[in-house]
Amino acid sequence: MITRTPLTTGWSLDLAATTPDVPVHIRQALPIPATVPGTVHTDLLAAGLIPDPYIDQNELTLDWIGHGEWVYRMTIEREPVSGEQLTIAFDGLDTIATVSINGAVIARTENMHRRHEVDVTGALSGSDVLEVRFASAWDFAEAERERIGALPNAYPAPFNHLRKMACNFGWDWGPTLVTAGIWRDVTLISAQSARLASVSPHVTVAGPVGTARFEVNLSEPAEKGFQVVAEVGGTTAVVDVEEGARSVQVAAIVDNPELWWPVGLGSQPLYTATIQLRHNQRSLDLWESRVGFRSLRLDTSNDEIGSAFVFIINEATVPIRGANWIPDDCFLPRVTEARLRERLTQAVDANINLLRVWGGGVYESETFYRICDELGILVWQDFLFACAAYPEDERLAEEVVAEARDNVQRLLPHPSLVLWNGNNENIWGWFDWDWQPQIGDRSWGLGYYLEYLPAVVAAEDPNRPYWAGSPYSGTMDVHPNADEHGVKHVWDVWNEADYTVYKDYAPRFVSEFGWQGPATYSTIERAVSDRPLTSTSPGMLHHQKANDGNGKLERGLAPHIVVPQEFDDWHFAMQLNQARAVAFGIEHYRSLRPRCFGTIVWQLNDCWPVTSWAAIDGDGRKKPLWYALKSAYASRLLTIQPGNDGIDVVGVNDGGDAWREPITVRRMTLDGRVLATFSARLVADRFAAVRLPLPPEVVAVGNSTSEVLFAETASGRTAWHFFEEDRDLALPEPRYDIRIDRDGDGTDFSVMVTARSFVRSLCLFPDRIHPAAETDSAMINLLPEQSHTFKVSSVADIDSRLLRSGPVLRSANELLRTH
């Protein structure tokens, strides 16, 4: 019989006596209780020994923690059993760890991203001290950089010299909080004979037949009479294991399985799969997971443009509406299942169908992928290399291969996982970031991306595609960021150019582009104590990590809206500009279908309260960008775009059915007078886009400052086109009537706004009344006499009178009238 006992209680945290520069009150207070899974920072925080690292500039005062040597201890109270084999399984040690029992070293590890199993048979005697000692990741990485030699890196920290979450060392959206700790589960495994060491499911579909093939590895050679029993979808398959064998394969055939589909294209049926290890008909061990049946391929074939990049799932060509995912907290064990479900549901609600797990973070938890399976969110998984050249030194290379094998095998069951990607921006760096003179003839990671990693995927997960990098054009003979091939990143927009420059690009697939904006007001107010708050107050600047971030924000706003000086206006204008910028890019790229078949915006989420590219801030609140994503990522998108000889109205259909309905486009004055009309029937096949050129009389603007194009379908889908930027529009003082109704007896409200003048980008910010209040929509344009109803939800009762005016109710009209 196999028993698995969690070792997650009874731990203490201490500090090695040799650690310098430790505050006296902390050294005196140690040891303290430790949470496992957990981190040093969160244990110190829970004990009241340090301030919240996310508040104000506390991050700077806590840098010493990452330079310390920390010790976790617990006592295993357990009477030994004759003949048993004992193993301690560590699912995650962060990062440079020495494991000992009763002072005797049993393991040394130096990789945060992989599991470790340690044989402790004979080492436990009944009451035994298990100790995990973490050396400084900083010190280890700096020593490795000195030993191997420095390699180019977009950041000063030596994260590229060890296998640890790179963004722990600081990023242009994240703090420098170098963690240590037992960050995933620890389990004591007892076995009297062989057990299941690993199970690798390979699930495929061919026509009406689904096949679940399992590679089963045992911890010890099998004895006579061993069997493996597989069950999935009502089908059972049994295979005998040869005496002395340590591996076996078994396949279960499922006729006419229900297919797993991405969200919006069908349902997400999941089948429970079990593998049972038996000896003489007696059950010894059991593995269980859920799997989904779907076919998958990545079309990268050559065509008349260059080469495609298209996901084909169940033989359907699936357009990608994606976002990049970063770790949702710097302290990973704080990301609970409830938090993940909230965040991933927010993604689905924004019409996102793919998340790219970015290469500077981690391979996410089982819970993350399980929820993606349930919700139909596709997952693009980077291997963990980002923005740096990586040594291919033997010591590091061994860890890279072991890490890759471990995580590829671990994530096999998940139908949501559709791509393994070699790295983030490292091939681009070699081409364009002046790396080559610094590297010379040394290796820099290319061997990982073109040899090691694809070999691991081919061996462990042959049914999923591998791509060498993002961006990458499919070959080192073509620039990695070429429009005509593969996947592209667009970062001159934001760093150097206005967001309207997005229209100068026509990529096949865009896997990174974005624009910054501040966090929601209630998040800033909680995290930054500056009073008064200003865009340049110390706390605000500390929570802006991008190089010249505020300068780029203001230069990016100025062509559209005069940069406000008052903080409330500045905050609203920057959030508004972020939302418009990203929506502009998405709608342009989606309108290029079939040339461009996917966009992945940077980024969905944040790990702390910060001015960043995220749509959801570090406290989980939706910025205006989230609402812009929901609109721009609609399954059926109506947008007005430049055409070959004028202006086109474009219908983009990501649905599985054809889109057919009447459409009317009007050129109107801002006071609602119709100047010209065009009517047609929009017909867009599934996964296609259709362009309708507008007649000259419709686009022949008379007064560009006071006219607008308004397109509307019979079902109510709308699109707008302004002939001038906001700063040059003749926007009137906003006038509207407001009706507020409480929804039932609860704390939710309906806020109906009826315009009496043209109102541009009307937004409601109920979080300024209560941090937990939010609205269902934002950035609403209203012609005179048009109405829109905001649905406001709140866990607490709010003063509804505050919903009637600023700073809760805002429009772009007000920004223009303050100058």
mmCIF file with all atom_site columns, N, CA and C in Angstrom, residues 265-317:
data_model
loop_
_atom_site.group_PDB
_atom_site.id
_atom_site.type_symbol
_atom_site.label_atom_id
_atom_site.label_alt_id
_atom_site.label_comp_id
_atom_site.label_asym_id
_atom_site.label_entity_id
_atom_site.label_seq_id
_atom_site.pdbx_PDB_ins_code
_atom_site.Cartn_x
_atom_site.Cartn_y
_atom_site.Cartn_z
_atom_site.occupancy
_atom_site.B_iso_or_equiv
_atom_site.pdbx_formal_charge
_atom_site.auth_seq_id
_atom_site.auth_comp_id
_atom_site.auth_asym_id
_atom_site.auth_atom_id
_atom_site.pdbx_PDB_model_num
ATOM 1   N N  . LEU A 1 265 ? -16.650 28.549 -28.788 1.00 0.00 ? 265 LEU A N  1
ATOM 2   C CA . LEU A 1 265 ? -16.816 27.703 -29.964 1.00 0.00 ? 265 LEU A CA 1
ATOM 3   C C  . LEU A 1 265 ? -17.464 26.358 -29.647 1.00 0.00 ? 265 LEU A C  1
ATOM 4   N N  . GLY A 1 266 ? -17.731 26.125 -28.399 1.00 0.00 ? 266 GLY A N  1
ATOM 5   C CA . GLY A 1 266 ? -18.334 24.862 -28.001 1.00 0.00 ? 266 GLY A CA 1
ATOM 6   C C  . GLY A 1 266 ? -18.144 24.648 -26.520 1.00 0.00 ? 266 GLY A C  1
ATOM 7   N N  . SER A 1 267 ? -18.444 23.445 -26.069 1.00 0.00 ? 267 SER A N  1
ATOM 8   C CA . SER A 1 267 ? -18.360 23.128 -24.640 1.00 0.00 ? 267 SER A CA 1
ATOM 9   C C  . SER A 1 267 ? -16.971 22.606 -24.296 1.00 0.00 ? 267 SER A C  1
ATOM 10  N N  . GLN A 1 268 ? -16.761 22.398 -23.006 1.00 0.00 ? 268 GLN A N  1
ATOM 11  C CA . GLN A 1 268 ? -15.451 21.940 -22.502 1.00 0.00 ? 268 GLN A CA 1
ATOM 12  C C  . GLN A 1 268 ? -15.629 20.656 -21.688 1.00 0.00 ? 268 GLN A C  1
ATOM 13  N N  . PRO A 1 269 ? -16.091 19.576 -22.306 1.00 0.00 ? 269 PRO A N  1
ATOM 14  C CA . PRO A 1 269 ? -16.245 18.321 -21.553 1.00 0.00 ? 269 PRO A CA 1
ATOM 15  C C  . PRO A 1 269 ? -14.883 17.783 -21.121 1.00 0.00 ? 269 PRO A C  1
ATOM 16  N N  . LEU A 1 270 ? -14.809 17.356 -19.880 1.00 0.00 ? 270 LEU A N  1
ATOM 17  C CA . LEU A 1 270 ? -13.581 16.790 -19.335 1.00 0.00 ? 270 LEU A CA 1
ATOM 18  C C  . LEU A 1 270 ? -13.891 15.396 -18.794 1.00 0.00 ? 270 LEU A C  1
ATOM 19  N N  . TYR A 1 271 ? -13.025 14.460 -19.107 1.00 0.00 ? 271 TYR A N  1
ATOM 20  C CA . TYR A 1 271 ? -13.203 13.066 -18.725 1.00 0.00 ? 271 TYR A CA 1
ATOM 21  C C  . TYR A 1 271 ? -12.232 12.728 -17.594 1.00 0.00 ? 271 TYR A C  1
ATOM 22  N N  . THR A 1 272 ? -12.732 12.079 -16.567 1.00 0.00 ? 272 THR A N  1
ATOM 23  C CA . THR A 1 272 ? -11.848 11.589 -15.511 1.00 0.00 ? 272 THR A CA 1
ATOM 24  C C  . THR A 1 272 ? -11.068 10.385 -16.026 1.00 0.00 ? 272 THR A C  1
ATOM 25  N N  . ALA A 1 273 ? -9.769  10.458 -15.893 1.00 0.00 ? 273 ALA A N  1
ATOM 26  C CA . ALA A 1 273 ? -8.885  9.356  -16.290 1.00 0.00 ? 273 ALA A CA 1
ATOM 27  C C  . ALA A 1 273 ? -8.172  8.844  -15.052 1.00 0.00 ? 273 ALA A C  1
ATOM 28  N N  . THR A 1 274 ? -8.122  7.537  -14.904 1.00 0.00 ? 274 THR A N  1
ATOM 29  C CA . THR A 1 274 ? -7.421  6.943  -13.770 1.00 0.00 ? 274 THR A CA 1
ATOM 30  C C  . THR A 1 274 ? -6.454  5.878  -14.249 1.00 0.00 ? 274 THR A C  1
ATOM 31  N N  . ILE A 1 275 ? -5.350  5.781  -13.530 1.00 0.00 ? 275 ILE A N  1
ATOM 32  C CA . ILE A 1 275 ? -4.393  4.696  -13.719 1.00 0.00 ? 275 ILE A CA 1
ATOM 33  C C  . ILE A 1 275 ? -4.214  4.023  -12.364 1.00 0.00 ? 275 ILE A C  1
ATOM 34  N N  . GLN A 1 276 ? -4.477  2.738  -12.331 1.00 0.00 ? 276 GLN A N  1
ATOM 35  C CA . GLN A 1 276 ? -4.362  1.984  -11.092 1.00 0.00 ? 276 GLN A CA 1
ATOM 36  C C  . GLN A 1 276 ? -3.245  0.960  -11.237 1.00 0.00 ? 276 GLN A C  1
ATOM 37  N N  . LEU A 1 277 ? -2.386  0.923  -10.242 1.00 0.00 ? 277 LEU A N  1
ATOM 38  C CA . LEU A 1 277 ? -1.333  -0.090 -10.195 1.00 0.00 ? 277 LEU A CA 1
ATOM 39  C C  . LEU A 1 277 ? -1.792  -1.203 -9.263  1.00 0.00 ? 277 LEU A C  1
ATOM 40  N N  . ARG A 1 278 ? -1.810  -2.430 -9.808  1.00 0.00 ? 278 ARG A N  1
ATOM 41  C CA . ARG A 1 278 ? -2.269  -3.581 -9.030  1.00 0.00 ? 278 ARG A CA 1
ATOM 42  C C  . ARG A 1 278 ? -1.161  -4.630 -8.912  1.00 0.00 ? 278 ARG A C  1
ATOM 43  N N  . HIS A 1 279 ? -1.246  -5.370 -7.804  1.00 0.00 ? 279 HIS A N  1
ATOM 44  C CA . HIS A 1 279 ? -0.382  -6.532 -7.631  1.00 0.00 ? 279 HIS A CA 1
ATOM 45  C C  . HIS A 1 279 ? -1.255  -7.693 -7.183  1.00 0.00 ? 279 HIS A C  1
ATOM 46  N N  . ASN A 1 280 ? -1.342  -8.701 -8.047  1.00 0.00 ? 280 ASN A N  1
ATOM 47  C CA . ASN A 1 280 ? -2.216  -9.852 -7.770  1.00 0.00 ? 280 ASN A CA 1
ATOM 48  C C  . ASN A 1 280 ? -3.632  -9.403 -7.426  1.00 0.00 ? 280 ASN A C  1
ATOM 49  N N  . GLN A 1 281 ? -4.138  -8.476 -8.248  1.00 0.00 ? 281 GLN A N  1
ATOM 50  C CA . GLN A 1 281 ? -5.496  -7.938 -8.152  1.00 0.00 ? 281 GLN A CA 1
ATOM 51  C C  . GLN A 1 281 ? -5.706  -6.991 -6.963  1.00 0.00 ? 281 GLN A C  1
ATOM 52  N N  . ARG A 1 282 ? -4.667  -6.741 -6.182  1.00 0.00 ? 282 ARG A N  1
ATOM 53  C CA . ARG A 1 282 ? -4.785  -5.818 -5.051  1.00 0.00 ? 282 ARG A CA 1
ATOM 54  C C  . ARG A 1 282 ? -4.281  -4.443 -5.484  1.00 0.00 ? 282 ARG A C  1
ATOM 55  N N  . SER A 1 283 ? -5.079  -3.422 -5.237  1.00 0.00 ? 283 SER A N  1
ATOM 56  C CA . SER A 1 283 ? -4.704  -2.068 -5.644  1.00 0.00 ? 283 SER A CA 1
ATOM 57  C C  . SER A 1 283 ? -3.563  -1.545 -4.776  1.00 0.00 ? 283 SER A C  1
ATOM 58  N N  . LEU A 1 284 ? -2.513  -1.058 -5.425  1.00 0.00 ? 284 LEU A N  1
ATOM 59  C CA . LEU A 1 284 ? -1.360  -0.507 -4.723  1.00 0.00 ? 284 LEU A CA 1
ATOM 60  C C  . LEU A 1 284 ? -1.312  1.017  -4.781  1.00 0.00 ? 284 LEU A C  1
ATOM 61  N N  . ASP A 1 285 ? -1.633  1.574  -5.934  1.00 0.00 ? 285 ASP A N  1
ATOM 62  C CA . ASP A 1 285 ? -1.460  3.019  -6.114  1.00 0.00 ? 285 ASP A CA 1
ATOM 63  C C  . ASP A 1 285 ? -2.441  3.491  -7.168  1.00 0.00 ? 285 ASP A C  1
ATOM 64  N N  . LEU A 1 286 ? -2.783  4.780  -7.088  1.00 0.00 ? 286 LEU A N  1
ATOM 65  C CA . LEU A 1 286 ? -3.777  5.337  -8.003  1.00 0.00 ? 286 LEU A CA 1
ATOM 66  C C  . LEU A 1 286 ? -3.359  6.732  -8.441  1.00 0.00 ? 286 LEU A C  1
ATOM 67  N N  . TRP A 1 287 ? -3.450  6.979  -9.739  1.00 0.00 ? 287 TRP A N  1
ATOM 68  C CA . TRP A 1 287 ? -3.259  8.309  -10.330 1.00 0.00 ? 287 TRP A CA 1
ATOM 69  C C  . TRP A 1 287 ? -4.580  8.718  -10.960 1.00 0.00 ? 287 TRP A C  1
ATOM 70  N N  . GLU A 1 288 ? -4.956  9.970  -10.786 1.00 0.00 ? 288 GLU A N  1
ATOM 71  C CA . GLU A 1 288 ? -6.205  10.450 -11.355 1.00 0.00 ? 288 GLU A CA 1
ATOM 72  C C  . GLU A 1 288 ? -6.037  11.866 -11.869 1.00 0.00 ? 288 GLU A C  1
ATOM 73  N N  . SER A 1 289 ? -6.631  12.125 -13.026 1.00 0.00 ? 289 SER A N  1
ATOM 74  C CA . SER A 1 289 ? -6.624  13.468 -13.592 1.00 0.00 ? 289 SER A CA 1
ATOM 75  C C  . SER A 1 289 ? -7.835  13.597 -14.495 1.00 0.00 ? 289 SER A C  1
ATOM 76  N N  . ARG A 1 290 ? -8.028  14.793 -15.024 1.00 0.00 ? 290 ARG A N  1
ATOM 77  C CA . ARG A 1 290 ? -9.065  14.994 -16.032 1.00 0.00 ? 290 ARG A CA 1
ATOM 78  C C  . ARG A 1 290 ? -8.393  15.337 -17.353 1.00 0.00 ? 290 ARG A C  1
ATOM 79  N N  . VAL A 1 291 ? -8.954  14.807 -18.429 1.00 0.00 ? 291 VAL A N  1
ATOM 80  C CA . VAL A 1 291 ? -8.394  15.032 -19.756 1.00 0.00 ? 291 VAL A CA 1
ATOM 81  C C  . VAL A 1 291 ? -9.513  15.488 -20.685 1.00 0.00 ? 291 VAL A C  1
ATOM 82  N N  . GLY A 1 292 ? -9.123  16.046 -21.812 1.00 0.00 ? 292 GLY A N  1
ATOM 83  C CA . GLY A 1 292 ? -10.085 16.460 -22.816 1.00 0.00 ? 292 GLY A CA 1
ATOM 84  C C  . GLY A 1 292 ? -9.665  15.965 -24.182 1.00 0.00 ? 292 GLY A C  1
ATOM 85  N N  . PHE A 1 293 ? -10.639 15.622 -24.996 1.00 0.00 ? 293 PHE A N  1
ATOM 86  C CA . PHE A 1 293 ? -10.360 15.143 -26.349 1.00 0.00 ? 293 PHE A CA 1
ATOM 87  C C  . PHE A 1 293 ? -10.500 16.312 -27.318 1.00 0.00 ? 293 PHE A C  1
ATOM 88  N N  . ARG A 1 294 ? -9.430  16.614 -27.993 1.00 0.00 ? 294 ARG A N  1
ATOM 89  C CA . ARG A 1 294 ? -9.447  17.622 -29.052 1.00 0.00 ? 294 ARG A CA 1
ATOM 90  C C  . ARG A 1 294 ? -8.231  17.409 -29.932 1.00 0.00 ? 294 ARG A C  1
ATOM 91  N N  . SER A 1 295 ? -8.366  17.764 -31.197 1.00 0.00 ? 295 SER A N  1
ATOM 92  C CA . SER A 1 295 ? -7.213  17.721 -32.090 1.00 0.00 ? 295 SER A CA 1
ATOM 93  C C  . SER A 1 295 ? -6.563  19.095 -32.118 1.00 0.00 ? 295 SER A C  1
ATOM 94  N N  . LEU A 1 296 ? -5.297  19.125 -32.465 1.00 0.00 ? 296 LEU A N  1
ATOM 95  C CA . LEU A 1 296 ? -4.534  20.379 -32.431 1.00 0.00 ? 296 LEU A CA 1
ATOM 96  C C  . LEU A 1 296 ? -3.393  20.330 -33.432 1.00 0.00 ? 296 LEU A C  1
ATOM 97  N N  . ARG A 1 297 ? -3.252  21.411 -34.175 1.00 0.00 ? 297 ARG A N  1
ATOM 98  C CA . ARG A 1 297 ? -2.033  21.612 -34.957 1.00 0.00 ? 297 ARG A CA 1
ATOM 99  C C  . ARG A 1 297 ? -1.816  23.099 -35.160 1.00 0.00 ? 297 ARG A C  1
ATOM 100 N N  . LEU A 1 298 ? -0.583  23.454 -35.404 1.00 0.00 ? 298 LEU A N  1
ATOM 101 C CA . LEU A 1 298 ? -0.196  24.838 -35.662 1.00 0.00 ? 298 LEU A CA 1
ATOM 102 C C  . LEU A 1 298 ? 0.235   24.943 -37.115 1.00 0.00 ? 298 LEU A C  1
ATOM 103 N N  . ASP A 1 299 ? -0.505  25.734 -37.884 1.00 0.00 ? 299 ASP A N  1
ATOM 104 C CA . ASP A 1 299 ? -0.198  25.914 -39.307 1.00 0.00 ? 299 ASP A CA 1
ATOM 105 C C  . ASP A 1 299 ? 0.840   27.011 -39.453 1.00 0.00 ? 299 ASP A C  1
ATOM 106 N N  . THR A 1 300 ? 2.054   26.635 -39.848 1.00 0.00 ? 300 THR A N  1
ATOM 107 C CA . THR A 1 300 ? 3.116   27.611 -40.115 1.00 0.00 ? 300 THR A CA 1
ATOM 108 C C  . THR A 1 300 ? 3.594   27.481 -41.560 1.00 0.00 ? 300 THR A C  1
ATOM 109 N N  . SER A 1 301 ? 2.710   27.047 -42.430 1.00 0.00 ? 301 SER A N  1
ATOM 110 C CA . SER A 1 301 ? 3.081   26.783 -43.823 1.00 0.00 ? 301 SER A CA 1
ATOM 111 C C  . SER A 1 301 ? 3.399   28.069 -44.566 1.00 0.00 ? 301 SER A C  1
ATOM 112 N N  . ASN A 1 302 ? 4.207   27.928 -45.585 1.00 0.00 ? 302 ASN A N  1
ATOM 113 C CA . ASN A 1 302 ? 4.540   29.070 -46.439 1.00 0.00 ? 302 ASN A CA 1
ATOM 114 C C  . ASN A 1 302 ? 3.334   29.441 -47.293 1.00 0.00 ? 302 ASN A C  1
ATOM 115 N N  . ASP A 1 303 ? 3.192   30.741 -47.559 1.00 0.00 ? 303 ASP A N  1
ATOM 116 C CA . ASP A 1 303 ? 2.121   31.216 -48.425 1.00 0.00 ? 303 ASP A CA 1
ATOM 117 C C  . ASP A 1 303 ? 2.631   32.400 -49.230 1.00 0.00 ? 303 ASP A C  1
ATOM 118 N N  . GLU A 1 304 ? 1.731   33.072 -49.941 1.00 0.00 ? 304 GLU A N  1
ATOM 119 C CA . GLU A 1 304 ? 2.150   34.151 -50.832 1.00 0.00 ? 304 GLU A CA 1
ATOM 120 C C  . GLU A 1 304 ? 2.667   35.370 -50.073 1.00 0.00 ? 304 GLU A C  1
ATOM 121 N N  . ILE A 1 305 ? 2.365   35.458 -48.768 1.00 0.00 ? 305 ILE A N  1
ATOM 122 C CA . ILE A 1 305 ? 2.846   36.582 -47.955 1.00 0.00 ? 305 ILE A CA 1
ATOM 123 C C  . ILE A 1 305 ? 4.189   36.252 -47.333 1.00 0.00 ? 305 ILE A C  1
ATOM 124 N N  . GLY A 1 306 ? 4.306   35.076 -46.797 1.00 0.00 ? 306 GLY A N  1
ATOM 125 C CA . GLY A 1 306 ? 5.495   34.632 -46.081 1.00 0.00 ? 306 GLY A CA 1
ATOM 126 C C  . GLY A 1 306 ? 5.227   33.282 -45.472 1.00 0.00 ? 306 GLY A C  1
ATOM 127 N N  . SER A 1 307 ? 4.845   33.271 -44.175 1.00 0.00 ? 307 SER A N  1
ATOM 128 C CA . SER A 1 307 ? 4.447   32.016 -43.534 1.00 0.00 ? 307 SER A CA 1
ATOM 129 C C  . SER A 1 307 ? 3.406   32.314 -42.470 1.00 0.00 ? 307 SER A C  1
ATOM 130 N N  . ALA A 1 308 ? 2.468   31.400 -42.331 1.00 0.00 ? 308 ALA A N  1
ATOM 131 C CA . ALA A 1 308 ? 1.319   31.588 -41.450 1.00 0.00 ? 308 ALA A CA 1
ATOM 132 C C  . ALA A 1 308 ? 1.683   31.285 -40.008 1.00 0.00 ? 308 ALA A C  1
ATOM 133 N N  . PHE A 1 309 ? 0.772   31.659 -39.107 1.00 0.00 ? 309 PHE A N  1
ATOM 134 C CA . PHE A 1 309 ? 0.846   31.235 -37.704 1.00 0.00 ? 309 PHE A CA 1
ATOM 135 C C  . PHE A 1 309 ? -0.589  31.136 -37.225 1.00 0.00 ? 309 PHE A C  1
ATOM 136 N N  . VAL A 1 310 ? -1.172  29.944 -37.354 1.00 0.00 ? 310 VAL A N  1
ATOM 137 C CA . VAL A 1 310 ? -2.605  29.765 -37.122 1.00 0.00 ? 310 VAL A CA 1
ATOM 138 C C  . VAL A 1 310 ? -2.833  28.482 -36.323 1.00 0.00 ? 310 VAL A C  1
ATOM 139 N N  . PHE A 1 311 ? -3.607  28.588 -35.244 1.00 0.00 ? 311 PHE A N  1
ATOM 140 C CA . PHE A 1 311 ? -3.991  27.421 -34.460 1.00 0.00 ? 311 PHE A CA 1
ATOM 141 C C  . PHE A 1 311 ? -5.221  26.770 -35.092 1.00 0.00 ? 311 PHE A C  1
ATOM 142 N N  . ILE A 1 312 ? -5.143  25.459 -35.281 1.00 0.00 ? 312 ILE A N  1
ATOM 143 C CA . ILE A 1 312 ? -6.264  24.698 -35.827 1.00 0.00 ? 312 ILE A CA 1
ATOM 144 C C  . ILE A 1 312 ? -6.658  23.654 -34.789 1.00 0.00 ? 312 ILE A C  1
ATOM 145 N N  . ILE A 1 313 ? -7.864  23.804 -34.258 1.00 0.00 ? 313 ILE A N  1
ATOM 146 C CA . ILE A 1 313 ? -8.344  22.958 -33.170 1.00 0.00 ? 313 ILE A CA 1
ATOM 147 C C  . ILE A 1 313 ? -9.632  22.285 -33.624 1.00 0.00 ? 313 ILE A C  1
ATOM 148 N N  . ASN A 1 314 ? -9.659  20.966 -33.542 1.00 0.00 ? 314 ASN A N  1
ATOM 149 C CA . ASN A 1 314 ? -10.796 20.184 -34.039 1.00 0.00 ? 314 ASN A CA 1
ATOM 150 C C  . ASN A 1 314 ? -11.120 20.558 -35.488 1.00 0.00 ? 314 ASN A C  1
ATOM 151 N N  . GLU A 1 315 ? -10.051 20.804 -36.240 1.00 0.00 ? 315 GLU A N  1
ATOM 152 C CA . GLU A 1 315 ? -10.123 21.170 -37.659 1.00 0.00 ? 315 GLU A CA 1
ATOM 153 C C  . GLU A 1 315 ? -10.766 22.537 -37.899 1.00 0.00 ? 315 GLU A C  1
ATOM 154 N N  . ALA A 1 316 ? -10.925 23.336 -36.858 1.00 0.00 ? 316 ALA A N  1
ATOM 155 C CA . ALA A 1 316 ? -11.419 24.706 -37.014 1.00 0.00 ? 316 ALA A CA 1
ATOM 156 C C  . ALA A 1 316 ? -10.246 25.664 -36.867 1.00 0.00 ? 316 ALA A C  1
ATOM 157 N N  . THR A 1 317 ? -10.192 26.640 -37.755 1.00 0.00 ? 317 THR A N  1
ATOM 158 C CA . THR A 1 317 ? -9.152  27.664 -37.707 1.00 0.00 ? 317 THR A CA 1
ATOM 159 C C  . THR A 1 317 ? -9.554  28.707 -36.669 1.00 0.00 ? 317 THR A C  1
#
